[in-house]
Structure formats: C-alpha cells, structure tokens
Coordinates of C-alpha atoms in Angstrom, one line a residue:
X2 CA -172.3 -212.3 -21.0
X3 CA -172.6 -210.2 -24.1
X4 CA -170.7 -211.3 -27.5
X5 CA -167.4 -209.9 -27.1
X6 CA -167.3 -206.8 -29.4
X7 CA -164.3 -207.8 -31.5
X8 CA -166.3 -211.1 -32.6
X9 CA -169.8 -209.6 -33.9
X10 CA -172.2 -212.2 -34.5
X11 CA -174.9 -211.4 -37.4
X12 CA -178.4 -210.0 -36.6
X13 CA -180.8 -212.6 -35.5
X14 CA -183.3 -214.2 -38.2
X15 CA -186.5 -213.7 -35.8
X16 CA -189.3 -215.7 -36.6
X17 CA -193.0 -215.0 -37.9
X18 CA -194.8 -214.1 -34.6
X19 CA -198.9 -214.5 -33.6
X20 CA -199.9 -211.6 -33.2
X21 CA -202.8 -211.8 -30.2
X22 CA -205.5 -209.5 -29.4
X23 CA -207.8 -209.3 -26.4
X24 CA -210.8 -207.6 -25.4
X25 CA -209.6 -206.1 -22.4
X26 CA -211.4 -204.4 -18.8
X27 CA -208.8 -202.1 -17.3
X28 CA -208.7 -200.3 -14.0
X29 CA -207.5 -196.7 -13.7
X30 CA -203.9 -197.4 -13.1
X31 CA -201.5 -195.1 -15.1
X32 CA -197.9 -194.9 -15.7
X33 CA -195.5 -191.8 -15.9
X34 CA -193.2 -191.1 -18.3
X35 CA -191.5 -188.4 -20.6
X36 CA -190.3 -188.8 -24.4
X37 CA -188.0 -185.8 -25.7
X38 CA -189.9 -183.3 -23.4
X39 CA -193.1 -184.5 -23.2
X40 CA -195.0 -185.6 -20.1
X41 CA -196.8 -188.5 -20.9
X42 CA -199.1 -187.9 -17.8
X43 CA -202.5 -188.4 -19.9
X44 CA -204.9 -191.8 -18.3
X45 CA -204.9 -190.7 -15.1
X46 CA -201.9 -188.3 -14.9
X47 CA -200.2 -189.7 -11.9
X48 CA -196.3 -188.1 -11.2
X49 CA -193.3 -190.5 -10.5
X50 CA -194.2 -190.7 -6.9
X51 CA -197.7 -191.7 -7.2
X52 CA -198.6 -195.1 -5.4
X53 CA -200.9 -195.8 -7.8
X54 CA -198.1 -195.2 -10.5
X55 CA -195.9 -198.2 -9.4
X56 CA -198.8 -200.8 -8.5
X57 CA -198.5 -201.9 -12.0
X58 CA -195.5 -204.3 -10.3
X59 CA -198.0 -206.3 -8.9
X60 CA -199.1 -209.3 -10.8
X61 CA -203.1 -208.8 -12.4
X62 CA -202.8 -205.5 -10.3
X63 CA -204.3 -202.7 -12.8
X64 CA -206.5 -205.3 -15.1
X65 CA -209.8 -206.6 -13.7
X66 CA -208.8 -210.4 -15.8
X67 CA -205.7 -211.2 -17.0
X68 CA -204.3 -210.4 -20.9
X69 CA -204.2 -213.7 -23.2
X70 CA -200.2 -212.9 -23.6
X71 CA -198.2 -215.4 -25.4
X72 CA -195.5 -215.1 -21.9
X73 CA -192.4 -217.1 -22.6
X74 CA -193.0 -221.2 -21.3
X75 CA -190.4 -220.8 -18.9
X76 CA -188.0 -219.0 -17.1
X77 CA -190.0 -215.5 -15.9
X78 CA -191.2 -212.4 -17.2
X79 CA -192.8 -209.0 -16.6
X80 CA -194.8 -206.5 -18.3
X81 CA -196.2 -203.3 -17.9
X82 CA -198.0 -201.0 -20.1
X83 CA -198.5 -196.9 -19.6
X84 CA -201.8 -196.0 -18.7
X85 CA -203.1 -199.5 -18.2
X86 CA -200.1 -200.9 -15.2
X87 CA -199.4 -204.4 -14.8
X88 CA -199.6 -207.1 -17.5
X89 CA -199.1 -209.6 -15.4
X90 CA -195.9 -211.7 -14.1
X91 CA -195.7 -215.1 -15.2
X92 CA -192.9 -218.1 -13.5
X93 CA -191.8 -218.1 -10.0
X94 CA -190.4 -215.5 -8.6
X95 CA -187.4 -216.9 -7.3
X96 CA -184.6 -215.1 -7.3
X97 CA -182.1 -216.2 -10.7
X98 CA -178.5 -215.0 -11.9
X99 CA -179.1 -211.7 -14.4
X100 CA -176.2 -211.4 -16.3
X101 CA -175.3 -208.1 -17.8
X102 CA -179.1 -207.0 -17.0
X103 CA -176.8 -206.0 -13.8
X104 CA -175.4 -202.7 -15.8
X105 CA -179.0 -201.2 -15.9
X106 CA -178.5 -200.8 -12.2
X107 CA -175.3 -199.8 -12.5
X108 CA -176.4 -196.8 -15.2
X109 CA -179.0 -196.1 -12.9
X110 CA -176.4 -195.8 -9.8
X111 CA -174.1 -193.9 -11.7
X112 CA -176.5 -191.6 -13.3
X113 CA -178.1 -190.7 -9.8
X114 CA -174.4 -189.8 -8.2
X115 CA -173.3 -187.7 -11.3
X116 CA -176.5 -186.4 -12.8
X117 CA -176.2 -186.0 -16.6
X118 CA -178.6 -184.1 -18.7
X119 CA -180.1 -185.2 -21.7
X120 CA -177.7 -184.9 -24.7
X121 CA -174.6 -183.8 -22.9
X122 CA -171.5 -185.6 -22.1
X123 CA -171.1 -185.3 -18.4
X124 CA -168.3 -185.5 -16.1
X125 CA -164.7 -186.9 -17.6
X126 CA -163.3 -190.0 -16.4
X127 CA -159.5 -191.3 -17.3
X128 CA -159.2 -195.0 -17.9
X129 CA -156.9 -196.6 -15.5
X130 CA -154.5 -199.5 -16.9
X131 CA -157.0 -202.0 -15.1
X132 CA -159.8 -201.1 -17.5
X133 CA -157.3 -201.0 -20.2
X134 CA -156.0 -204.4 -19.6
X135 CA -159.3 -206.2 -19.2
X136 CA -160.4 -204.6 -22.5
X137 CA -158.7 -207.7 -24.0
X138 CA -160.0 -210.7 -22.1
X139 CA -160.9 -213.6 -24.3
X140 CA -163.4 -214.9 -21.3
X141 CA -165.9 -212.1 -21.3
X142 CA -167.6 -209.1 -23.0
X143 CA -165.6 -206.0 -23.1
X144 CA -165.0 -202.7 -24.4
X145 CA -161.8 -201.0 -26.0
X146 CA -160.4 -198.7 -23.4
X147 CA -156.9 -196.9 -23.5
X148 CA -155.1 -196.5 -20.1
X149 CA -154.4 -192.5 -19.6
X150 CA -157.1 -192.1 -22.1
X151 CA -160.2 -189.8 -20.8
X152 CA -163.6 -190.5 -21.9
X153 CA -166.8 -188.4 -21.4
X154 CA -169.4 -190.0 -18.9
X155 CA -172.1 -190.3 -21.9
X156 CA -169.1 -192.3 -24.0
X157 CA -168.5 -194.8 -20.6
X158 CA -172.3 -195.2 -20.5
X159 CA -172.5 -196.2 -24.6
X160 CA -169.4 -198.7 -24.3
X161 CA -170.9 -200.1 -21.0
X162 CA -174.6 -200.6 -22.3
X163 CA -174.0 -201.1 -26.2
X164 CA -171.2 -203.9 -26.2
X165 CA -172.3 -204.8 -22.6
X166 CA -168.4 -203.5 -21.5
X167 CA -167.7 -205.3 -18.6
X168 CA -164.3 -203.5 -18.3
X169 CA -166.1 -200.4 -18.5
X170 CA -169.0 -201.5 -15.8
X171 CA -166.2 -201.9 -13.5
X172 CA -164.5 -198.6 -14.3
X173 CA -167.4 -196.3 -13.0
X174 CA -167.5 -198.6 -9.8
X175 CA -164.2 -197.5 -9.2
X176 CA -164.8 -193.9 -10.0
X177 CA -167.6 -193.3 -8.6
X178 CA -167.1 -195.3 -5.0
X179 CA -163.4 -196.2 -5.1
X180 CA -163.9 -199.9 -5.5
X181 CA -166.2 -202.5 -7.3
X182 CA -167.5 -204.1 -3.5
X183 CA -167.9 -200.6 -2.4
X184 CA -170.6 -199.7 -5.3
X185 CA -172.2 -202.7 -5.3
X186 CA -173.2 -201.6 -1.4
X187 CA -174.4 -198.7 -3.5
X188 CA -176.3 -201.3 -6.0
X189 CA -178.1 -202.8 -3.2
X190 CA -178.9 -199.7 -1.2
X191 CA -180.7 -198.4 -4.4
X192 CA -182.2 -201.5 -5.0
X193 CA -183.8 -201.5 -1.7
X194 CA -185.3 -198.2 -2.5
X195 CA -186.9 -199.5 -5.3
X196 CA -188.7 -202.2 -3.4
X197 CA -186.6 -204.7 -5.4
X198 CA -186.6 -207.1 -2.0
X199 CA -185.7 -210.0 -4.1
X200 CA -182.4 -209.0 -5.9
X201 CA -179.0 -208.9 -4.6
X202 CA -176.0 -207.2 -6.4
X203 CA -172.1 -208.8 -6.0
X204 CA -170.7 -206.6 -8.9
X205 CA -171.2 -203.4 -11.1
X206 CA -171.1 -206.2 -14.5
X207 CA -173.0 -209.2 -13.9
X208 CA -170.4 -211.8 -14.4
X209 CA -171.0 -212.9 -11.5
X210 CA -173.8 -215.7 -11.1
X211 CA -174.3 -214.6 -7.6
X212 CA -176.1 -211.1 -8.3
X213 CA -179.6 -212.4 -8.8
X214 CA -183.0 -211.1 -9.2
X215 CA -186.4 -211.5 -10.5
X216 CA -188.4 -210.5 -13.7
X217 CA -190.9 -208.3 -10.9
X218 CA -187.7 -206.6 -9.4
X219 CA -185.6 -206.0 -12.9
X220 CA -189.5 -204.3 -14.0
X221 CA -189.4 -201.7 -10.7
X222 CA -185.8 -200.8 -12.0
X223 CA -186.8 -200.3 -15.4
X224 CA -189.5 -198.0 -14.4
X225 CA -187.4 -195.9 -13.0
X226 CA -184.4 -195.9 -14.7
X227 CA -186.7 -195.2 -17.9
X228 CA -187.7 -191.7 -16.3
X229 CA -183.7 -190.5 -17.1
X230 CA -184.2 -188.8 -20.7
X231 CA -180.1 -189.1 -20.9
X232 CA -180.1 -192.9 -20.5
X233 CA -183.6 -193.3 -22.8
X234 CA -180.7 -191.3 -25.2
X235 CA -177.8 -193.8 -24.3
X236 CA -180.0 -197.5 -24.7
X237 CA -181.8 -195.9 -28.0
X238 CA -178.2 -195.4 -29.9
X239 CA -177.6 -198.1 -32.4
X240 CA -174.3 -197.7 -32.6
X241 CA -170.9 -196.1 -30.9
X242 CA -167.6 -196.0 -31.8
X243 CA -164.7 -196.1 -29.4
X244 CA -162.7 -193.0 -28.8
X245 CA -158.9 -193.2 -30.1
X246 CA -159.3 -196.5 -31.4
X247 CA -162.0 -195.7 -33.8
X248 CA -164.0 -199.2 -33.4
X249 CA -167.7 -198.8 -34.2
X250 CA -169.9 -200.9 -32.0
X251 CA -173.1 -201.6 -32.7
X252 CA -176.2 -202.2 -29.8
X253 CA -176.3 -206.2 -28.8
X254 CA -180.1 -205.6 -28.1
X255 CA -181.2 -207.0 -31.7
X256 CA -184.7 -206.0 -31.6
X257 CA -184.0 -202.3 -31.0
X258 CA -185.2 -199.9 -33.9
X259 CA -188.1 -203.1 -34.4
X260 CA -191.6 -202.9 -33.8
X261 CA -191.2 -199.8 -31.3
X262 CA -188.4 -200.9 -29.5
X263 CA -186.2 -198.2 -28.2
X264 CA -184.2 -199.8 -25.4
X265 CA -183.1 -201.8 -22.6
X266 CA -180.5 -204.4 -21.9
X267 CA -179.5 -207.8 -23.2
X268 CA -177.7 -210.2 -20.5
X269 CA -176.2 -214.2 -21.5
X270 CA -174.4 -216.2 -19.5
X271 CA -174.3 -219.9 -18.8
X272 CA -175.9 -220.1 -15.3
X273 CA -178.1 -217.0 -16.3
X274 CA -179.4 -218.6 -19.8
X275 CA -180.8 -215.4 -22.0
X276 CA -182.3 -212.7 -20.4
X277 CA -183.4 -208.6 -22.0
X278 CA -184.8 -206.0 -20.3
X279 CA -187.0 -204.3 -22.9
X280 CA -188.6 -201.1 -23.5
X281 CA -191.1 -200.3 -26.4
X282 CA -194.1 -197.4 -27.3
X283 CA -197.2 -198.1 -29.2
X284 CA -198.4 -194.8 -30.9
X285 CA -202.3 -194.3 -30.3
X286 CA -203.8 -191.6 -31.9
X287 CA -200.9 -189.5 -31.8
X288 CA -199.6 -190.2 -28.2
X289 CA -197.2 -192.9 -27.5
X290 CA -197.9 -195.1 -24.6
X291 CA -194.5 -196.8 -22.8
X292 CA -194.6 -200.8 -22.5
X293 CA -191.7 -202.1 -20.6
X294 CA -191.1 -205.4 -19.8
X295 CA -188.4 -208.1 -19.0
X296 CA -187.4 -211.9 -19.9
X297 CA -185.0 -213.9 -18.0
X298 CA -183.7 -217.3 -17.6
X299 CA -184.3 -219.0 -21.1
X300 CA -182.7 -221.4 -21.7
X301 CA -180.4 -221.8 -19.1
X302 CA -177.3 -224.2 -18.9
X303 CA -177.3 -223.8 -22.5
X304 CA -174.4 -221.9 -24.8
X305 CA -175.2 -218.4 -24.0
X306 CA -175.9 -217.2 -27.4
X307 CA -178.3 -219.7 -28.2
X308 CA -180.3 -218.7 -24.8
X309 CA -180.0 -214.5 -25.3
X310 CA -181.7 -216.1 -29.0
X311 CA -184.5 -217.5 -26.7
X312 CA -184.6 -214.5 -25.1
X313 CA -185.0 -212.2 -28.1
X314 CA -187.7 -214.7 -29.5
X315 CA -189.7 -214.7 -26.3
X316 CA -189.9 -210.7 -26.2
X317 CA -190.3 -210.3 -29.5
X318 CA -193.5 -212.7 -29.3
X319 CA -194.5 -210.4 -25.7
X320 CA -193.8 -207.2 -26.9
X321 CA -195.7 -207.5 -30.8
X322 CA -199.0 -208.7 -28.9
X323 CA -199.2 -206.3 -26.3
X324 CA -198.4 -203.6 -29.0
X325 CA -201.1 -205.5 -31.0
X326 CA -203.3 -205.5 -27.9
X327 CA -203.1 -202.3 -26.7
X328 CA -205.2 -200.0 -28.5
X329 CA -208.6 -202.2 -27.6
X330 CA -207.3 -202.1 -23.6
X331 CA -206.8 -198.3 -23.8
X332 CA -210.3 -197.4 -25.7
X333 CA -212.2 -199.7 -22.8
X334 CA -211.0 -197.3 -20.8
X335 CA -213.1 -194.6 -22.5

C-alpha cells in the first residue's frame, strides 16, 4: 500500500516525456462533468444519465481510429477524454489486485450514504480504539487517529485518500454499515450499479490482494465518483494535517498540481505492483475538458515503491500526450 505517513519518501524525479500528437476523427460522444459550478455539458451536452455519456468505457468506442497513445507496455490502462469518450483500453482485461485504488470506492460508498456538500465538513464520526490502535502498524499505510477523538467526515475522507489511511478506510466501514464485511456488500452492490462486472471488493482498504478489478471497471468508477464536487475538493488538497496531533500529510499522488492533474488515487502493493487512478483538465479556449484515466499492475512482484514509480511514469507519459493531443481531436470535431 501507500508509504506509511510517518516515513515520507521524497517527490519523484519524473523523467523527460514524448510528447505525441495525432490527427484525430472523433464521433459525437461527450462526457459530463462540473468544475466549481460549472456544467461542462458543451460537445454534445449529454447529463450524467446519458447512454451515450458512459460509452466512452468501451474500448475505440467514441474515435472512428484509435489515438497513437504512448499506453504503458504492460499491465492495463484506461483513458477517457470529455467531449471526445473513450481513448481506448490497452492489456487484458483480466481482473488484477488494486491496492488502495480500493478507497475510491469506498469514498464513493461513503459519500453516497452520507451526502456531503462541497466545502463543508459533514457528519461527525468518533474514532474507536481499533482505528486508534492500527494507526501504528509498521506493516501497512495508516493515518494518526486518537481513540474518543471526533473527526469531521471531510477530515476522515483527507486522512483516508491523502496518506492512503488504511485505519481510517476501515473506520467509515464500521460507521457507516457496522462492520468492514458488511460494507464491502455495500462496495460490490455499488459496483454492480456501475457496470463494473469485473471487480470484486473483500475490504473498504485494499490490503487485501483478493479485491480485484480492471483498468475499464476502475474508469466507470472514476466517472462517477468525479461528478461529487466535495470529493473533486478532497483528492485536489495537497496537503492535511491531522486533528489533535498536528501531523501535516501531504497527497501520495506525486503528479497532482502537474500538468493538469487535480486528482485521483495512488495504490502499491506487492501482488498489486503500482497502480493510480488519475484525473486531469486540458484548458481549450477557455473551457476545460476532463481526461480521466487509470494504470495498474506495473511492475508487479516488485518492491512496491519502485512499482507505484512505474505507475507514476506510465501516467505521466499518458496523461501529457493526450493533454498534448487533445486540442487537434476537439477542433475535428468542428
């Protein structure tokens, strides 16, 4: 999992990246979204529920001939653009262990039972002993917690997302279905609502290697999950510190605050190898344009920081050439 947030590691050195360019032919396939407010309905202005909206999942789906993408040589990934749809999914899509990615869905469960709006706190939850305890194992990542302590909803999300809190992933199961086996029904009921029909959730943390998925299913999540303006808010803040302890934790997700990048999730484990669910705008004459994609399995067997390295690499390689890209697909469109 995610470097454990007593034992920061320095920022990655990313290297020099190509950027490519295509002449593209799009179809008119557009995505929905809303930054600060604004309804990024323009291309096409199809609403959350439109069909057309969510075939960008399917591989080639929106684009009449595939990008020339530099996609990551192994592993899987997914990409998706606003008003273009699918990028195209590259590796098989057989279901792989995820890692931390898990907590997206667990944000996304949590946020759907207790809605939170946009720059507010929430509901209060008081950290049990259990959280408190686990906030100190050397085996995994974890956030400070104090037992008896009680911490806004918005501050559980940060120290779950941030750090990649496994403690703290744990603590909303229990609040919010009495038990970790419990929500992770929850998890997979959700999941199943998404369309995700190749991912299966064991836990709210992703420790275990038995909650898989796929780089198609982790996209569907992230399309929706993205349409919360409170959790665009929570995976955009560099940095949190921990109530009563007064520990500031910074973001594992290294390329956020580069080259557009404004979100998602990073996710290490052995068994997993590197894997980051990304999300990143391209301004175009004024209007930003969403691009979300995700990266998983590099590198793995390996030590887990040297495959979440791979991982940034490879989406920092994907997500500079689309950006790069993008402007020529969009104006073919005209």
């Amino acid at each position: 999992m995610s470097a454990n947030p007593r034992r920061y590691r320095p920022a990655l050195r990313l290297p020099a990246v190509l950027y490519v360019s295509a002449a593209l032919l799009v179809s008119s396939t557009a995505g929905w979204y809303t930054f600060g407010g604004e309804e990024l309905s323009h291309l096409g202005g199809k609403g959350p529920s439109s069909p057309s909206a969510a075939a960008g999942t399917e591989a080639g789906g929106a684009l009449s001939r595939p990008m020339d993408l530099p996609w990551p040589t192994e592993g899987q990934s997914s990409a998706e653009a606003e008003g273009i749809g699918s990028l195209g999914i590259r590796g098989e899509q057989t279901p792989v262990p995820i890692a931390s990615i898990t907590k997206v869905m667990t944000a996304y469960v949590i946020l759907t039972d207790h809605p939170m709006p946009a720059g507010e706190q929430g509901k209060t939850v008081t950290a049990d002993q259990q959280a408190a305890d686990e906030s100190y194992s050397p085996t995994e990542s974890t956030a400070p917690l104090m037992a008896g302590h009680a911490y806004t909803q918005r501050q559980l999300l940060e120290l779950m997302m941030l750090p990649s809190g496994n403690n703290v992933a744990r603590l909303l199961a229990r609040w919010d279905a009495g038990s970790q086996e419990e929500f992770a029904k929850k998890m997979n009921k959700a999941a199943a609502k998404l369309g995700m029909d190749r991912t299966i959730y064991t836990g709210a943390s992703g420790i275990e290697p038995s909650t898989k998925s796929t780089a198609a299913d982790q996209l569907k999540l992230a399309r929706a999950v993205m349409k919360n303006e409170a959790f665009r808010q929570v995976v955009a803040t560099p940095t949190t510190t921990a109530p009563g302890v007064g520990v500031q934790i910074r973001n594992s997700n290294r390329l956020l605050g580069q080259d557009g990048v404004i979100g998602l999730k990073t996710g290490s484990s052995t068994p997993a190898g590197g894997n980051l669910m990304w999300a990143a705008t391209k301004e175009i004459e004024g209007t930003p344009h969403l691009i979300l994609g995700v990266v998983l399995h590099q590198q793995a067997g390996t030590n887990p920081t040297q495959a979440m390295a791979a991982a940034f690499n490879a989406s920092h390689t994907l997500i500079t050439a689309i950006r790069s890209a993008l402007p020529l697909a969009l104006a073919g469109r005209q």
